C-alpha positions as YAML, in Angstrom:
chain: A
units: angstrom
residues:
- id: 1
  name: MET
  ca: [-0.04, -0.10, 0.09]
- id: 2
  name: GLY
  ca: [1.79, 2.69, -1.20]
- id: 3
  name: GLU
  ca: [1.41, 6.80, -0.68]
- id: 4
  name: THR
  ca: [-1.25, 7.72, -3.44]
- id: 5
  name: MET
  ca: [-2.10, 11.09, -2.82]
- id: 6
  name: GLU
  ca: [-2.77, 13.20, -6.01]
- id: 7
  name: ALA
  ca: [-2.16, 17.13, -5.89]
- id: 8
  name: PRO
  ca: [-2.95, 19.49, -8.96]
- id: 9
  name: GLN
  ca: [0.09, 19.25, -11.33]
- id: 10
  name: GLY
  ca: [0.86, 22.97, -11.24]
- id: 11
  name: LYS
  ca: [2.62, 24.38, -8.14]
- id: 12
  name: THR
  ca: [0.70, 27.58, -8.68]
- id: 13
  name: LEU
  ca: [-2.74, 25.81, -8.62]
- id: 14
  name: LYS
  ca: [-1.48, 24.01, -5.52]
- id: 15
  name: LEU
  ca: [-0.68, 27.12, -3.81]
- id: 16
  name: ILE
  ca: [-4.06, 28.52, -4.88]
- id: 17
  name: LEU
  ca: [-6.13, 25.97, -3.48]
- id: 18
  name: LEU
  ca: [-3.97, 25.71, -0.34]
- id: 19
  name: ALA
  ca: [-4.79, 29.29, 0.15]
- id: 20
  name: LEU
  ca: [-8.25, 28.91, -0.18]
- id: 21
  name: ASN
  ca: [-8.42, 26.22, 2.07]
- id: 22
  name: CYS
  ca: [-6.50, 28.39, 4.63]
- id: 23
  name: ALA
  ca: [-8.93, 30.98, 4.15]
- id: 24
  name: MET
  ca: [-11.89, 28.59, 4.97]
- id: 25
  name: LEU
  ca: [-9.85, 27.30, 7.90]
- id: 26
  name: SER
  ca: [-9.74, 30.98, 9.24]
- id: 27
  name: LEU
  ca: [-13.23, 30.89, 9.91]
- id: 28
  name: SER
  ca: [-12.60, 28.81, 13.10]
- id: 29
  name: CYS
  ca: [-12.04, 32.31, 14.72]
- id: 30
  name: ALA
  ca: [-15.90, 32.77, 14.33]
- id: 31
  name: GLY
  ca: [-16.86, 29.33, 15.60]
- id: 32
  name: PRO
  ca: [-16.05, 29.54, 19.27]
- id: 33
  name: LEU
  ca: [-17.61, 33.09, 19.36]
- id: 34
  name: LEU
  ca: [-20.90, 31.84, 17.94]
- id: 35
  name: MET
  ca: [-20.83, 29.04, 20.39]
- id: 36
  name: ARG
  ca: [-20.16, 31.19, 23.20]
- id: 37
  name: LEU
  ca: [-22.74, 33.59, 22.08]
- id: 38
  name: TYR
  ca: [-25.21, 30.74, 22.15]
- id: 39
  name: PHE
  ca: [-24.54, 29.97, 25.61]
- id: 40
  name: ILE
  ca: [-24.26, 33.52, 27.40]
- id: 41
  name: HIS
  ca: [-27.54, 34.33, 26.12]
- id: 42
  name: GLY
  ca: [-29.53, 31.47, 27.41]
- id: 43
  name: GLY
  ca: [-28.58, 28.46, 25.51]
- id: 44
  name: ALA
  ca: [-27.68, 25.34, 27.54]
- id: 45
  name: SER
  ca: [-27.37, 22.19, 25.51]
- id: 46
  name: VAL
  ca: [-24.15, 21.16, 25.41]
- id: 47
  name: TRP
  ca: [-25.37, 18.38, 22.77]
- id: 48
  name: LEU
  ca: [-26.80, 20.69, 20.66]
- id: 49
  name: SER
  ca: [-23.80, 22.73, 20.45]
- id: 50
  name: SER
  ca: [-21.76, 19.82, 19.47]
- id: 51
  name: TRP
  ca: [-24.23, 18.77, 16.97]
- id: 52
  name: LEU
  ca: [-23.94, 22.14, 15.14]
- id: 53
  name: GLU
  ca: [-20.25, 21.52, 14.75]
- id: 54
  name: THR
  ca: [-20.72, 18.86, 12.05]
- id: 55
  name: GLY
  ca: [-24.32, 19.17, 11.47]
- id: 56
  name: GLY
  ca: [-23.83, 21.27, 8.22]
- id: 57
  name: TRP
  ca: [-22.41, 18.30, 6.46]
- id: 58
  name: PRO
  ca: [-25.12, 18.36, 3.78]
- id: 59
  name: ILE
  ca: [-23.34, 21.67, 2.45]
- id: 60
  name: ILE
  ca: [-20.42, 19.02, 1.43]
- id: 61
  name: PHE
  ca: [-22.84, 17.74, -1.40]
- id: 62
  name: ILE
  ca: [-22.47, 20.98, -3.48]
- id: 63
  name: PRO
  ca: [-18.70, 20.71, -4.22]
- id: 64
  name: LEU
  ca: [-19.26, 16.86, -4.60]
- id: 65
  name: ALA
  ca: [-22.08, 17.35, -7.14]
- id: 66
  name: VAL
  ca: [-19.70, 19.89, -9.13]
- id: 67
  name: ALA
  ca: [-17.11, 17.49, -8.91]
- id: 68
  name: TYR
  ca: [-19.14, 14.65, -10.18]
- id: 69
  name: PHE
  ca: [-20.28, 16.26, -13.06]
- id: 70
  name: ARG
  ca: [-17.06, 17.54, -14.21]
- id: 71
  name: ARG
  ca: [-15.66, 13.90, -14.01]
- id: 72
  name: ARG
  ca: [-18.64, 12.94, -15.98]
- id: 73
  name: ALA
  ca: [-17.88, 15.28, -18.75]
- id: 74
  name: SER
  ca: [-14.48, 14.24, -18.94]
- id: 75
  name: GLU
  ca: [-15.13, 10.18, -18.34]
- id: 76
  name: GLY
  ca: [-18.59, 9.96, -19.97]
- id: 77
  name: PRO
  ca: [-21.22, 7.71, -18.29]
- id: 78
  name: SER
  ca: [-18.50, 5.41, -17.15]
- id: 79
  name: ALA
  ca: [-17.71, 8.17, -14.36]
- id: 80
  name: ARG
  ca: [-18.06, 6.61, -10.91]
- id: 81
  name: LEU
  ca: [-20.55, 8.24, -8.61]
- id: 82
  name: VAL
  ca: [-18.92, 7.45, -5.34]
- id: 83
  name: LEU
  ca: [-15.16, 7.07, -5.47]
- id: 84
  name: MET
  ca: [-14.31, 5.60, -1.74]
- id: 85
  name: ASP
  ca: [-13.86, 2.05, -1.29]
- id: 86
  name: PRO
  ca: [-14.82, -0.20, 1.86]
- id: 87
  name: PHE
  ca: [-11.74, 0.60, 3.81]
- id: 88
  name: LEU
  ca: [-11.91, 4.45, 3.59]
- id: 89
  name: PHE
  ca: [-15.55, 4.33, 4.43]
- id: 90
  name: VAL
  ca: [-14.98, 2.35, 7.71]
- id: 91
  name: ALA
  ca: [-11.74, 4.29, 8.34]
- id: 92
  name: ALA
  ca: [-13.87, 7.57, 7.85]
- id: 93
  name: ALA
  ca: [-16.80, 6.27, 10.07]
- id: 94
  name: VAL
  ca: [-14.32, 5.77, 13.00]
- id: 95
  name: ILE
  ca: [-12.73, 9.07, 12.91]
- id: 96
  name: GLY
  ca: [-16.04, 10.60, 12.55]
- id: 97
  name: VAL
  ca: [-17.23, 8.95, 15.78]
- id: 98
  name: LEU
  ca: [-14.06, 10.39, 17.43]
- id: 99
  name: THR
  ca: [-14.88, 13.75, 15.70]
- id: 100
  name: GLY
  ca: [-18.30, 13.53, 17.28]
- id: 101
  name: LEU
  ca: [-16.50, 13.00, 20.92]
- id: 102
  name: ASP
  ca: [-14.30, 16.08, 20.41]
- id: 103
  name: ASP
  ca: [-17.24, 18.12, 19.42]
- id: 104
  name: TYR
  ca: [-18.88, 17.64, 22.87]
- id: 105
  name: LEU
  ca: [-15.39, 17.74, 24.91]
- id: 106
  name: TYR
  ca: [-14.86, 21.19, 23.10]
- id: 107
  name: SER
  ca: [-18.49, 22.51, 23.52]
- id: 108
  name: TYR
  ca: [-18.59, 21.43, 27.44]
- id: 109
  name: GLY
  ca: [-15.33, 23.46, 27.54]
- id: 110
  name: VAL
  ca: [-16.76, 26.67, 25.71]
- id: 111
  name: ALA
  ca: [-20.08, 26.79, 27.84]
- id: 112
  name: ARG
  ca: [-18.13, 27.10, 31.05]
- id: 113
  name: LEU
  ca: [-15.02, 29.15, 30.08]
- id: 114
  name: PRO
  ca: [-14.68, 32.51, 28.43]
- id: 115
  name: VAL
  ca: [-13.42, 32.30, 24.71]
- id: 116
  name: SER
  ca: [-10.15, 33.89, 25.51]
- id: 117
  name: THR
  ca: [-9.42, 31.11, 28.09]
- id: 118
  name: SER
  ca: [-10.62, 28.04, 25.83]
- id: 119
  name: ALA
  ca: [-8.73, 29.48, 22.81]
- id: 120
  name: LEU
  ca: [-5.33, 29.60, 24.79]
- id: 121
  name: LEU
  ca: [-6.10, 26.00, 26.10]
- id: 122
  name: ILE
  ca: [-6.95, 24.81, 22.38]
- id: 123
  name: ALA
  ca: [-3.53, 26.11, 21.39]
- id: 124
  name: THR
  ca: [-2.10, 23.04, 22.94]
- id: 125
  name: GLN
  ca: [-3.51, 21.20, 20.12]
- id: 126
  name: LEU
  ca: [-0.40, 21.80, 18.15]
- id: 127
  name: ALA
  ca: [1.70, 19.85, 20.95]
- id: 128
  name: PHE
  ca: [-0.62, 16.74, 20.56]
- id: 129
  name: THR
  ca: [-0.70, 17.14, 16.59]
- id: 130
  name: ALA
  ca: [2.93, 17.23, 16.47]
- id: 131
  name: GLY
  ca: [3.36, 14.00, 19.01]
- id: 132
  name: PHE
  ca: [0.79, 12.19, 17.22]
- id: 133
  name: ALA
  ca: [1.76, 13.07, 13.44]
- id: 134
  name: PHE
  ca: [5.39, 11.82, 14.64]
- id: 135
  name: LEU
  ca: [3.92, 8.27, 15.93]
- id: 136
  name: LEU
  ca: [1.52, 7.76, 13.23]
- id: 137
  name: VAL
  ca: [2.92, 9.61, 10.04]
- id: 138
  name: ARG
  ca: [6.48, 9.82, 11.01]
- id: 139
  name: GLN
  ca: [6.58, 13.75, 10.87]
- id: 140
  name: LEU
  ca: [9.35, 15.44, 13.09]
- id: 141
  name: PHE
  ca: [8.65, 18.44, 14.95]
- id: 142
  name: THR
  ca: [10.34, 21.15, 17.29]
- id: 143
  name: SER
  ca: [10.30, 19.70, 20.72]
- id: 144
  name: TYR
  ca: [11.10, 23.24, 22.46]
- id: 145
  name: SER
  ca: [8.03, 24.75, 21.03]
- id: 146
  name: ILE
  ca: [5.63, 21.92, 22.47]
- id: 147
  name: PHE
  ca: [7.32, 22.83, 25.74]
- id: 148
  name: LEU
  ca: [6.71, 26.19, 25.63]
- id: 149
  name: LEU
  ca: [2.76, 25.38, 24.54]
- id: 150
  name: THR
  ca: [2.49, 22.96, 27.33]
- id: 151
  name: ILE
  ca: [4.05, 25.68, 29.89]
- id: 152
  name: GLY
  ca: [1.41, 27.96, 28.67]
- id: 153
  name: ALA
  ca: [-1.33, 25.82, 29.42]
- id: 154
  name: GLY
  ca: [0.22, 25.34, 32.68]
- id: 155
  name: VAL
  ca: [-0.03, 29.18, 33.52]
- id: 156
  name: LEU
  ca: [-3.51, 29.01, 32.98]
- id: 157
  name: ALA
  ca: [-4.13, 26.23, 35.00]
- id: 158
  name: MET
  ca: [-2.48, 28.12, 38.03]
- id: 159
  name: HIS
  ca: [-4.47, 31.20, 37.98]
- id: 160
  name: THR
  ca: [-7.98, 30.10, 37.35]
- id: 161
  name: SER
  ca: [-9.87, 31.57, 40.01]
- id: 162
  name: SER
  ca: [-9.88, 34.77, 38.74]
- id: 163
  name: ASP
  ca: [-11.12, 34.12, 35.55]
- id: 164
  name: ARG
  ca: [-14.43, 32.21, 36.27]
- id: 165
  name: PRO
  ca: [-17.47, 33.24, 35.15]
- id: 166
  name: ALA
  ca: [-20.17, 34.76, 37.56]
- id: 167
  name: GLY
  ca: [-21.87, 32.34, 39.11]
- id: 168
  name: GLU
  ca: [-20.13, 29.26, 37.91]
- id: 169
  name: SER
  ca: [-18.67, 26.74, 40.67]
- id: 170
  name: LYS
  ca: [-14.88, 26.02, 40.84]
- id: 171
  name: GLY
  ca: [-15.65, 22.18, 39.88]
- id: 172
  name: ALA
  ca: [-17.90, 23.40, 36.60]
- id: 173
  name: TYR
  ca: [-14.71, 25.78, 35.57]
- id: 174
  name: TYR
  ca: [-12.26, 22.85, 36.26]
- id: 175
  name: ALA
  ca: [-14.31, 20.51, 34.28]
- id: 176
  name: GLY
  ca: [-14.39, 22.89, 31.47]
- id: 177
  name: PHE
  ca: [-10.66, 23.26, 31.69]
- id: 178
  name: PHE
  ca: [-9.98, 19.62, 31.29]
- id: 179
  name: MET
  ca: [-12.50, 18.97, 28.76]
- id: 180
  name: THR
  ca: [-10.76, 21.60, 26.61]
- id: 181
  name: LEU
  ca: [-7.67, 19.97, 26.98]
- id: 182
  name: GLY
  ca: [-9.18, 16.93, 25.95]
- id: 183
  name: ALA
  ca: [-10.53, 18.28, 22.92]
- id: 184
  name: ALA
  ca: [-7.13, 19.46, 22.09]
- id: 185
  name: ALA
  ca: [-5.70, 16.24, 22.73]
- id: 186
  name: LEU
  ca: [-8.41, 14.48, 20.60]
- id: 187
  name: TYR
  ca: [-8.29, 16.67, 17.80]
- id: 188
  name: GLY
  ca: [-4.63, 16.30, 17.77]
- id: 189
  name: LEU
  ca: [-5.21, 12.95, 17.29]
- id: 190
  name: VAL
  ca: [-7.67, 13.19, 14.59]
- id: 191
  name: LEU
  ca: [-5.57, 15.09, 12.32]
- id: 192
  name: PRO
  ca: [-2.82, 12.70, 12.01]
- id: 193
  name: LEU
  ca: [-5.52, 9.99, 11.59]
- id: 194
  name: VAL
  ca: [-6.91, 11.54, 8.60]
- id: 195
  name: GLU
  ca: [-3.48, 11.87, 6.95]
- id: 196
  name: LEU
  ca: [-2.89, 8.29, 7.45]
- id: 197
  name: THR
  ca: [-5.84, 7.36, 6.24]
- id: 198
  name: TYR
  ca: [-5.12, 9.08, 2.84]
- id: 199
  name: LYS
  ca: [-1.56, 7.58, 3.08]
- id: 200
  name: LYS
  ca: [-3.07, 4.22, 3.62]
- id: 201
  name: ALA
  ca: [-5.64, 4.22, 0.90]
- id: 202
  name: LYS
  ca: [-5.47, 1.55, -1.79]
- id: 203
  name: GLN
  ca: [-6.62, 4.17, -4.50]
- id: 204
  name: ALA
  ca: [-5.70, 7.72, -5.70]
- id: 205
  name: VAL
  ca: [-6.66, 10.30, -2.98]
- id: 206
  name: THR
  ca: [-8.27, 12.85, -5.22]
- id: 207
  name: TYR
  ca: [-9.69, 16.26, -3.84]
- id: 208
  name: SER
  ca: [-13.23, 14.62, -4.69]
- id: 209
  name: LEU
  ca: [-12.24, 11.53, -2.61]
- id: 210
  name: VAL
  ca: [-11.25, 14.01, 0.35]
- id: 211
  name: LEU
  ca: [-14.53, 15.64, 0.26]
- id: 212
  name: GLU
  ca: [-16.31, 12.02, 0.31]
- id: 213
  name: ILE
  ca: [-14.16, 11.16, 3.28]
- id: 214
  name: GLN
  ca: [-15.38, 14.26, 5.03]
- id: 215
  name: LEU
  ca: [-18.90, 13.60, 4.50]
- id: 216
  name: VAL
  ca: [-18.72, 10.50, 5.91]
- id: 217
  name: MET
  ca: [-16.92, 11.91, 8.92]
- id: 218
  name: CYS
  ca: [-19.29, 14.78, 9.76]
- id: 219
  name: PHE
  ca: [-21.96, 12.12, 9.27]
- id: 220
  name: PHE
  ca: [-20.83, 9.76, 11.80]
- id: 221
  name: ALA
  ca: [-20.00, 12.66, 14.19]
- id: 222
  name: THR
  ca: [-23.42, 14.29, 13.61]
- id: 223
  name: ALA
  ca: [-24.85, 10.82, 14.45]
- id: 224
  name: PHE
  ca: [-22.96, 10.47, 17.43]
- id: 225
  name: CYS
  ca: [-24.06, 13.77, 18.85]
- id: 226
  name: THR
  ca: [-27.70, 13.10, 17.77]
- id: 227
  name: ILE
  ca: [-27.57, 9.97, 19.92]
- id: 228
  name: GLY
  ca: [-26.78, 12.26, 22.83]
- id: 229
  name: MET
  ca: [-29.46, 14.93, 21.84]
- id: 230
  name: LEU
  ca: [-31.92, 12.20, 21.97]
- id: 231
  name: VAL
  ca: [-30.90, 10.50, 25.28]
- id: 232
  name: ASN
  ca: [-30.82, 14.17, 26.78]
- id: 233
  name: LYS
  ca: [-34.13, 15.35, 25.13]
- id: 234
  name: ASP
  ca: [-32.44, 18.30, 23.76]
- id: 235
  name: PHE
  ca: [-34.76, 18.18, 20.53]
- id: 236
  name: GLN
  ca: [-37.95, 18.94, 22.55]
- id: 237
  name: ALA
  ca: [-35.94, 21.95, 24.46]
- id: 238
  name: ILE
  ca: [-35.03, 23.79, 21.42]
- id: 239
  name: PRO
  ca: [-38.51, 25.78, 20.88]
- id: 240
  name: ARG
  ca: [-38.41, 26.58, 24.48]
- id: 241
  name: GLU
  ca: [-34.78, 27.68, 24.41]
- id: 242
  name: ALA
  ca: [-35.73, 29.97, 21.02]
- id: 243
  name: ARG
  ca: [-38.58, 31.71, 23.10]
- id: 244
  name: ASN
  ca: [-36.32, 32.65, 26.08]
- id: 245
  name: PHE
  ca: [-33.24, 33.44, 24.28]
- id: 246
  name: GLY
  ca: [-31.80, 36.55, 25.19]
- id: 247
  name: LEU
  ca: [-31.32, 38.23, 21.73]
- id: 248
  name: GLY
  ca: [-34.75, 37.30, 20.59]
- id: 249
  name: GLU
  ca: [-36.26, 34.02, 18.97]
- id: 250
  name: ALA
  ca: [-35.41, 34.95, 15.43]
- id: 251
  name: GLN
  ca: [-31.73, 35.42, 16.26]
- id: 252
  name: TYR
  ca: [-31.52, 31.97, 18.20]
- id: 253
  name: TYR
  ca: [-32.06, 30.20, 15.06]
- id: 254
  name: VAL
  ca: [-29.69, 32.70, 13.06]
- id: 255
  name: VAL
  ca: [-26.95, 31.68, 15.74]
- id: 256
  name: LEU
  ca: [-27.53, 28.05, 15.32]
- id: 257
  name: VAL
  ca: [-27.59, 28.23, 11.38]
- id: 258
  name: SER
  ca: [-24.58, 30.35, 11.45]
- id: 259
  name: ASN
  ca: [-22.69, 28.06, 13.77]
- id: 260
  name: ALA
  ca: [-23.44, 24.90, 11.45]
- id: 261
  name: ILE
  ca: [-22.22, 26.60, 8.51]
- id: 262
  name: VAL
  ca: [-18.75, 28.34, 9.88]
- id: 263
  name: TRP
  ca: [-17.87, 25.01, 11.41]
- id: 264
  name: GLN
  ca: [-18.42, 23.07, 8.32]
- id: 265
  name: PHE
  ca: [-16.32, 25.66, 6.62]
- id: 266
  name: PHE
  ca: [-13.78, 25.22, 9.40]
- id: 267
  name: PHE
  ca: [-13.72, 21.22, 8.71]
- id: 268
  name: LEU
  ca: [-13.67, 21.53, 4.91]
- id: 269
  name: GLY
  ca: [-10.71, 23.89, 5.13]
- id: 270
  name: ALA
  ca: [-8.89, 21.60, 7.67]
- id: 271
  name: ILE
  ca: [-9.23, 18.76, 5.47]
- id: 272
  name: GLY
  ca: [-8.09, 20.49, 2.41]
- id: 273
  name: VAL
  ca: [-5.15, 21.84, 3.96]
- id: 274
  name: ILE
  ca: [-4.28, 18.20, 5.20]
- id: 275
  name: PHE
  ca: [-4.31, 17.21, 1.19]
- id: 276
  name: TYR
  ca: [-2.64, 20.27, 0.04]
- id: 277
  name: ALA
  ca: [-0.07, 20.26, 2.75]
- id: 278
  name: SER
  ca: [0.19, 18.07, 5.81]
- id: 279
  name: SER
  ca: [-1.75, 17.46, 9.12]
- id: 280
  name: LEU
  ca: [0.80, 19.22, 11.22]
- id: 281
  name: PHE
  ca: [0.65, 22.51, 8.72]
- id: 282
  name: SER
  ca: [-3.39, 22.32, 9.49]
- id: 283
  name: GLY
  ca: [-2.64, 22.18, 13.16]
- id: 284
  name: ILE
  ca: [-0.37, 25.11, 12.87]
- id: 285
  name: MET
  ca: [-2.89, 27.06, 11.01]
- id: 286
  name: ILE
  ca: [-5.26, 26.48, 13.91]
- id: 287
  name: ALA
  ca: [-2.84, 27.24, 16.44]
- id: 288
  name: ILE
  ca: [-1.93, 30.77, 14.53]
- id: 289
  name: LEU
  ca: [-5.58, 31.80, 14.82]
- id: 290
  name: ILE
  ca: [-5.83, 31.26, 18.58]
- id: 291
  name: PRO
  ca: [-4.53, 34.92, 19.50]
- id: 292
  name: VAL
  ca: [-7.12, 36.25, 17.06]
- id: 293
  name: THR
  ca: [-9.80, 34.21, 18.66]
- id: 294
  name: GLU
  ca: [-8.73, 35.34, 22.14]
- id: 295
  name: ILE
  ca: [-8.72, 38.88, 21.18]
- id: 296
  name: LEU
  ca: [-12.04, 38.74, 19.39]
- id: 297
  name: GLY
  ca: [-13.38, 37.13, 22.63]
- id: 298
  name: VAL
  ca: [-11.91, 39.92, 24.87]
- id: 299
  name: ILE
  ca: [-13.40, 42.64, 22.44]
- id: 300
  name: CYS
  ca: [-16.69, 40.83, 21.82]
- id: 301
  name: PHE
  ca: [-17.47, 39.78, 25.14]
- id: 302
  name: HIS
  ca: [-15.58, 42.16, 27.44]
- id: 303
  name: GLU
  ca: [-13.75, 39.11, 28.93]
- id: 304
  name: LYS
  ca: [-11.22, 39.74, 31.40]
- id: 305
  name: PHE
  ca: [-7.42, 39.86, 30.08]
- id: 306
  name: GLN
  ca: [-5.32, 38.94, 33.06]
- id: 307
  name: ALA
  ca: [-1.55, 38.97, 33.39]
- id: 308
  name: GLU
  ca: [-1.48, 34.99, 33.22]
- id: 309
  name: LYS
  ca: [-3.39, 35.07, 30.04]
- id: 310
  name: GLY
  ca: [-0.63, 37.33, 28.70]
- id: 311
  name: VAL
  ca: [2.05, 35.30, 29.62]
- id: 312
  name: SER
  ca: [0.21, 32.24, 28.36]
- id: 313
  name: LEU
  ca: [-0.19, 33.88, 25.20]
- id: 314
  name: ALA
  ca: [3.40, 35.20, 24.74]
- id: 315
  name: LEU
  ca: [4.49, 31.66, 25.28]
- id: 316
  name: SER
  ca: [2.07, 30.33, 22.97]
- id: 317
  name: LEU
  ca: [3.47, 32.94, 20.15]
- id: 318
  name: TRP
  ca: [6.96, 31.85, 21.29]
- id: 319
  name: GLY
  ca: [6.21, 28.41, 20.53]
- id: 320
  name: PHE
  ca: [4.36, 29.01, 17.26]
- id: 321
  name: ALA
  ca: [7.70, 31.25, 16.36]
- id: 322
  name: SER
  ca: [10.27, 28.24, 17.88]
- id: 323
  name: TYR
  ca: [8.22, 25.90, 15.54]
- id: 324
  name: PHE
  ca: [8.51, 27.92, 12.38]
- id: 325
  name: TYR
  ca: [12.05, 28.58, 12.97]
- id: 326
  name: GLY
  ca: [12.43, 24.78, 13.49]
- id: 327
  name: GLU
  ca: [10.75, 23.89, 10.38]
- id: 328
  name: PHE
  ca: [12.54, 26.46, 8.46]
- id: 329
  name: LYS
  ca: [15.89, 25.41, 9.67]
- id: 330
  name: ARG
  ca: [14.99, 21.54, 8.83]
- id: 331
  name: ALA
  ca: [13.48, 22.45, 5.50]
- id: 332
  name: LYS
  ca: [17.01, 24.31, 4.81]
- id: 333
  name: GLU
  ca: [18.99, 21.30, 6.02]
- id: 334
  name: GLU
  ca: [17.18, 18.81, 3.91]
- id: 335
  name: LYS
  ca: [17.26, 21.08, 0.94]
- id: 336
  name: GLN
  ca: [21.16, 21.03, 1.62]
- id: 337
  name: GLN
  ca: [21.13, 17.15, 1.72]
- id: 338
  name: GLN
  ca: [19.45, 17.05, -1.24]
- id: 339
  name: GLN
  ca: [21.73, 19.07, -3.14]
- id: 340
  name: GLN
  ca: [24.71, 17.31, -1.82]
- id: 341
  name: GLN
  ca: [23.08, 13.94, -2.91]
- id: 342
  name: GLN
  ca: [22.34, 15.24, -6.50]
- id: 343
  name: GLN
  ca: [25.85, 16.34, -6.55]
- id: 344
  name: GLN
  ca: [27.32, 13.20, -5.37]
- id: 345
  name: LEU
  ca: [24.96, 11.22, -7.91]
- id: 346
  name: GLN
  ca: [26.19, 13.48, -10.43]
- id: 347
  name: LEU
  ca: [29.60, 13.06, -9.68]
- id: 348
  name: GLN
  ca: [29.44, 9.36, -9.49]
- id: 349
  name: GLN
  ca: [27.65, 9.35, -12.93]
- id: 350
  name: ASP
  ca: [30.60, 11.65, -14.40]
- id: 351
  name: ASN
  ca: [33.24, 9.15, -12.89]
- id: 352
  name: GLU
  ca: [31.27, 6.14, -13.89]
- id: 353
  name: ALA
  ca: [31.04, 7.70, -17.71]
- id: 354
  name: PHE
  ca: [34.79, 8.74, -17.40]
- id: 355
  name: LEU
  ca: [35.99, 5.04, -16.68]
- id: 356
  name: GLU
  ca: [33.36, 3.88, -19.24]
- id: 357
  name: SER
  ca: [35.01, 6.13, -21.76]
- id: 358
  name: GLU
  ca: [38.39, 5.15, -20.53]
- id: 359
  name: LYS
  ca: [37.70, 1.55, -20.99]
- id: 360
  name: VAL
  ca: [36.69, 1.88, -24.66]
- id: 361
  name: LYS
  ca: [39.87, 3.82, -25.25]
- id: 362
  name: ILE
  ca: [41.80, 1.03, -23.69]
- id: 363
  name: HIS
  ca: [39.91, -1.64, -25.59]
- id: 364
  name: GLY
  ca: [40.55, 0.20, -28.72]
- id: 365
  name: PHE
  ca: [44.20, 0.64, -28.06]
- id: 366
  name: TYR
  ca: [44.59, -3.02, -27.30]
- id: 367
  name: LEU
  ca: [42.98, -3.90, -30.43]
- id: 368
  name: GLY
  ca: [45.17, -1.53, -32.49]
- id: 369
  name: CYS
  ca: [48.18, -3.02, -30.68]
- id: 370
  name: CYS
  ca: [46.85, -6.57, -31.48]
- id: 371
  name: GLY
  ca: [46.40, -5.46, -35.01]
- id: 372
  name: SER
  ca: [49.87, -4.30, -35.20]
- id: 373
  name: MET
  ca: [51.52, -7.30, -33.83]
- id: 374
  name: SER
  ca: [49.78, -9.49, -36.27]
- id: 375
  name: TYR
  ca: [50.96, -7.33, -39.21]
- id: 376
  name: ILE
  ca: [54.58, -7.51, -37.88]
- id: 377
  name: TRP
  ca: [54.52, -10.96, -37.01]
- id: 378
  name: PRO
  ca: [52.20, -12.71, -39.16]
- id: 379
  name: ALA
  ca: [50.87, -16.19, -38.15]
...
């Protein structure tokens, strides 16, 4: 089972598509804000909030339909409607269930923590992504940057009392704190698992196939959360929540729909970045947006920005910078090694060509000598 990922042939096109997916991924800034808005103004269902993170999966049918008609136009009636094989379906289903669990952990954390705090905790996802990417797909990482991100989360853990929302117990706050860390760890596992699925595929992994994988993942994640909602009887509570919502009933549904759309674009962007780059790069992009989310949380919800948050943010940014420097240095070293290998290969080929030409010359000289000897001393 070799690696069969296929990307656009043109480097420029690949960069454009990567930039487009990064733009969709950047909507992750709006997701936590909309989710927190739901909880602040009277929303109480963690399962509903979890459901919304992947509930917009039917949106994926739009690009899938476009891809199918383009494929049919080029291949004719023989074009396959569904590309994925049973292995990919099962793998996507398993990852989807893990994603559903991750959605619940994250929603629970957002319900209990200020956005600025949960955003900083989610920054540790890069550490988990790097660790799991190393174990699963053998991607190297800068350990120093991971250490800084971990210390940043530790700083927050030691100064939680001043950040606790009014009316919330210390136990609930700590539960949200560790649930958010759990969400970061689990999604740090999900991203490399997606990349590993691409690598283990027994067929060419095109972007159309990536969309199908994402569709299955989101469907099973939504199914997981739907079961939670049914058990918790959250569907019956939606009309009541809408009537009592602080911003009004109509705005309640606007918040829910916007939540679903924003998160779906985020997931599409995440898997697109994995396809055109790597799971680690996707994790980096998510981590880079953490400070933006934190600042927006402070501005939109007037959250406190204590000294420990500043220290944690500084450590996170330091960790990101350290990671980028490490990656830049590693890429430079790899490029130099490739150049040296190419030079050695070229030198070896030149030596072999020279030896071959010398052999020809010696052989010709030998034949010439033999001819001369036979002329001087005929048999």
